Structure formats: structure tokens, C-alpha cells
PDB file of C-alpha atoms in Angstrom:
ATOM      1  CA  MET A  12       3.727   8.239 -22.700  1.00 75.00           C
ATOM      2  CA  GLY A  13       2.316  10.740 -20.242  1.00 96.00           C
ATOM      3  CA  TRP A  14       1.308  10.074 -16.655  1.00 97.00           C
ATOM      4  CA  LYS A  15      -1.404  11.497 -14.388  1.00 97.00           C
ATOM      5  CA  LEU A  16      -1.809  11.711 -10.634  1.00 96.00           C
ATOM      6  CA  LEU A  17      -4.152   9.071  -9.228  1.00 96.00           C
ATOM      7  CA  LEU A  18      -3.803   9.590  -5.473  1.00 94.00           C
ATOM      8  CA  ARG A  19      -1.649  10.803  -2.594  1.00 93.00           C
ATOM      9  CA  ARG A  20      -0.852   8.847   0.564  1.00 92.00           C
ATOM     10  CA  SER A  21       0.610  10.181   3.790  1.00 89.00           C
ATOM     11  CA  THR A  22       3.340   7.530   3.940  1.00 90.00           C
ATOM     12  CA  LEU A  23       5.661   5.966   1.419  1.00 92.00           C
ATOM     13  CA  ILE A  24       4.586   2.507   2.594  1.00 92.00           C
ATOM     14  CA  GLU A  25       0.930   3.227   1.784  1.00 91.00           C
ATOM     15  CA  ALA A  26       1.809   4.680  -1.623  1.00 94.00           C
ATOM     16  CA  HIS A  27       3.936   1.672  -2.559  1.00 95.00           C
ATOM     17  CA  HIS A  28       1.225  -0.689  -1.309  1.00 93.00           C
ATOM     18  CA  CYS A  29      -1.334   0.996  -3.582  1.00 93.00           C
ATOM     19  CA  ALA A  30       1.075   0.936  -6.529  1.00 96.00           C
ATOM     20  CA  ASN A  31       1.818  -2.753  -5.917  1.00 94.00           C
ATOM     21  CA  LEU A  32      -1.899  -3.598  -5.822  1.00 92.00           C
ATOM     22  CA  LEU A  33      -2.433  -1.739  -9.099  1.00 94.00           C
ATOM     23  CA  GLU A  34       0.555  -3.468 -10.738  1.00 94.00           C
ATOM     24  CA  ALA A  35      -0.766  -6.858  -9.572  1.00 90.00           C
ATOM     25  CA  ALA A  36      -4.051  -5.996 -11.313  1.00 90.00           C
ATOM     26  CA  GLY A  37      -2.221  -5.201 -14.555  1.00 93.00           C
ATOM     27  CA  ILE A  38      -2.363  -1.414 -14.149  1.00 95.00           C
ATOM     28  CA  ARG A  39       0.997   0.336 -14.523  1.00 96.00           C
ATOM     29  CA  ALA A  40       1.799   2.635 -11.623  1.00 97.00           C
ATOM     30  CA  GLN A  41       4.636   4.843 -10.413  1.00 97.00           C
ATOM     31  CA  VAL A  42       5.328   6.270  -6.972  1.00 98.00           C
ATOM     32  CA  ARG A  43       6.575   9.846  -7.038  1.00 96.00           C
ATOM     33  CA  ASN A  44       7.624  12.316  -4.320  1.00 93.00           C
ATOM     34  CA  ARG A  45       9.501   9.530  -2.572  1.00 92.00           C
ATOM     35  CA  PHE A  46      12.130  11.863  -1.152  1.00 91.00           C
ATOM     36  CA  LEU A  47      10.213  15.073  -0.430  1.00 90.00           C
ATOM     37  CA  ALA A  48       9.549  14.515   3.291  1.00 83.00           C
ATOM     38  CA  GLY A  49      12.551  16.696   4.096  1.00 84.00           C
ATOM     39  CA  ALA A  50      10.892  19.618   2.333  1.00 88.00           C
ATOM     40  CA  ILE A  51       7.941  19.720   4.738  1.00 85.00           C
ATOM     41  CA  GLY A  52       7.934  23.196   6.218  1.00 88.00           C
ATOM     42  CA  GLU A  53       9.204  24.701   2.992  1.00 91.00           C
ATOM     43  CA  ILE A  54       6.210  23.377   1.050  1.00 91.00           C
ATOM     44  CA  PRO A  55       2.759  22.332   2.324  1.00 90.00           C
ATOM     45  CA  PRO A  56       2.891  18.863   3.937  1.00 87.00           C
ATOM     46  CA  THR A  57       0.339  17.341   1.569  1.00 88.00           C
ATOM     47  CA  GLU A  58       2.431  18.467  -1.413  1.00 91.00           C
ATOM     48  CA  ALA A  59       5.319  16.408  -0.050  1.00 91.00           C
ATOM     49  CA  TRP A  60       3.222  13.255   0.387  1.00 93.00           C
ATOM     50  CA  PRO A  61       4.121  10.335  -1.879  1.00 94.00           C
ATOM     51  CA  GLN A  62       1.949  10.171  -4.997  1.00 96.00           C
ATOM     52  CA  VAL A  63       0.768   7.266  -7.136  1.00 96.00           C
ATOM     53  CA  TRP A  64       0.664   8.025 -10.857  1.00 97.00           C
ATOM     54  CA  ILE A  65      -0.842   5.994 -13.703  1.00 97.00           C
ATOM     55  CA  PRO A  66      -0.608   6.312 -17.507  1.00 97.00           C
ATOM     56  CA  GLU A  67      -2.785   9.058 -19.000  1.00 96.00           C
ATOM     57  CA  ALA A  68      -4.615   6.481 -21.113  1.00 94.00           C
ATOM     58  CA  GLN A  69      -5.729   4.581 -17.993  1.00 92.00           C
ATOM     59  CA  ASP A  70      -9.218   5.331 -16.634  1.00 93.00           C
ATOM     60  CA  SER A  71      -8.711   6.880 -13.167  1.00 94.00           C
ATOM     61  CA  ASP A  72     -12.152   5.894 -11.888  1.00 95.00           C
ATOM     62  CA  ALA A  73     -11.632   2.285 -12.971  1.00 93.00           C
ATOM     63  CA  ALA A  74      -8.172   2.203 -11.368  1.00 94.00           C
ATOM     64  CA  LEU A  75      -9.509   3.582  -8.069  1.00 94.00           C
ATOM     65  CA  ALA A  76     -12.416   1.122  -8.133  1.00 93.00           C
ATOM     66  CA  ARG A  77     -10.028  -1.781  -8.748  1.00 90.00           C
ATOM     67  CA  LEU A  78      -7.799  -0.570  -5.923  1.00 89.00           C
ATOM     68  CA  ARG A  79     -10.801  -0.492  -3.553  1.00 88.00           C
ATOM     69  CA  GLU A  80     -11.833  -4.009  -4.652  1.00 86.00           C
ATOM     70  CA  LEU A  81      -8.345  -5.387  -4.068  1.00 80.00           C
ATOM     71  CA  SER A  82      -8.062  -3.695  -0.679  1.00 76.00           C
ATOM     72  CA  ASP A  83     -11.453  -5.085   0.358  1.00 71.00           C
ATOM     73  CA  GLU A  84     -10.442  -8.593  -0.784  1.00 66.00           C
ATOM     74  CA  ILE A  85      -7.288  -8.430   1.316  1.00 60.00           C
ATOM     75  CA  ASP A  86      -9.218  -7.221   4.365  1.00 58.00           C
ATOM     76  CA  ARG A  87     -11.779 -10.027   4.046  1.00 62.00           C
ATOM     77  CA  SER A  88      -9.550 -12.854   2.896  1.00 62.00           C
ATOM     78  CA  ALA A  89      -7.069 -13.298   5.692  1.00 73.00           C
ATOM     79  CA  PRO A  90      -8.064 -13.784   9.316  1.00 84.00           C
ATOM     80  CA  ASP A  91      -5.846 -12.970  12.257  1.00 88.00           C
ATOM     81  CA  TRP A  92      -3.584 -15.824  13.301  1.00 92.00           C
ATOM     82  CA  GLN A  93      -2.418 -16.968  16.699  1.00 96.00           C
ATOM     83  CA  CYS A  94       1.253 -17.467  17.469  1.00 96.00           C
ATOM     84  CA  PRO A  95       1.853 -21.110  18.392  1.00 96.00           C
ATOM     85  CA  ALA A  96       4.785 -20.136  20.613  1.00 96.00           C
ATOM     86  CA  CYS A  97       3.315 -17.406  22.831  1.00 97.00           C
ATOM     87  CA  GLY A  98      -0.408 -17.331  21.951  1.00 96.00           C
ATOM     88  CA  GLU A  99      -0.424 -13.689  20.783  1.00 96.00           C
ATOM     89  CA  ARG A 100      -3.082 -12.767  18.180  1.00 95.00           C
ATOM     90  CA  ILE A 101      -1.423 -11.361  15.067  1.00 93.00           C
ATOM     91  CA  GLU A 102      -2.959  -9.454  12.134  1.00 89.00           C
ATOM     92  CA  PRO A 103      -2.776 -11.319   8.810  1.00 84.00           C
ATOM     93  CA  GLN A 104      -0.284  -9.006   7.094  1.00 82.00           C
ATOM     94  CA  PHE A 105       2.477 -10.044   9.502  1.00 88.00           C
ATOM     95  CA  GLY A 106       4.610 -13.103   8.803  1.00 89.00           C
ATOM     96  CA  ALA A 107       6.102 -13.279  12.280  1.00 94.00           C
ATOM     97  CA  CYS A 108       4.870 -12.693  15.805  1.00 94.00           C
ATOM     98  CA  TRP A 109       5.649  -9.179  16.976  1.00 92.00           C
ATOM     99  CA  GLN A 110       5.825 -10.421  20.573  1.00 94.00           C
ATOM    100  CA  CYS A 111       8.303 -13.311  20.303  1.00 96.00           C
ATOM    101  CA  GLY A 112       9.450 -13.338  16.656  1.00 95.00           C
ATOM    102  CA  HIS A 113       8.126 -16.836  15.896  1.00 96.00           C
ATOM    103  CA  ALA A 114       7.326 -17.307  12.183  1.00 94.00           C
ATOM    104  CA  ARG A 115       3.714 -17.723  11.122  1.00 92.00           C
ATOM    105  CA  PRO A 116       2.938 -21.411  10.572  1.00 90.00           C
ATOM    106  CA  GLY A 117       3.005 -22.328   6.895  1.00 82.00           C
ATOM    107  CA  ASP A 118       5.346 -19.507   5.865  1.00 66.00           C
TER     108      ASP A 118
END
């Protein structure tokens, strides 16, 4: 089975996040260029960015649309939370307070 480039992200974390969202939606995905950061300077920086690839048979437009939908759902679905120990407001993607290390309630 062949693969095609869907998108590039400037960080490995972003690329893996996109691939994980696609996989959760039932769309196979691979992250490539995971170890090319050291080549920046020898090759253009954007060529060294991590890439998300999908099977050739997969519709790229549909995959990108699904990725946008999932990202929007995540942004809307989880509100910030307040640390019960120190009162700091924490973004929803974090499971512990960055200020004092207290775990998010319910985790």
C-alpha cells in the first residue's frame, strides 16, 4: 500500500497529535521525518519538519476536514479548570497544575 503526504507540522508533538486524532477517527496515519531536525541548515527547515502521511486510497480533503472537526471539538469541549490547591487557572489539556503539581480533580 502506498502513502501520501497530508500535512507538515513544525514540531513532532503537533504532528503526533494530528496523527493520533486521525487514528482515533479511523484514518490510518504515519508520522515521518521524526529525526530530521538535526539536518536543518543542510536542508530547508520546512523540509525537516515532521510530516503526517495517510494511505493513498484515503481522501485527503476528507481527512483534513475530519482533523479540523476533531480539533474544533477538543477546543470547545473542555473548559479551563482551577487548581484546588493553589487556585491557578489551567488549560484543559493539562492533567496537573503547572504551578504546584496538584493533579486535576477527577483524574
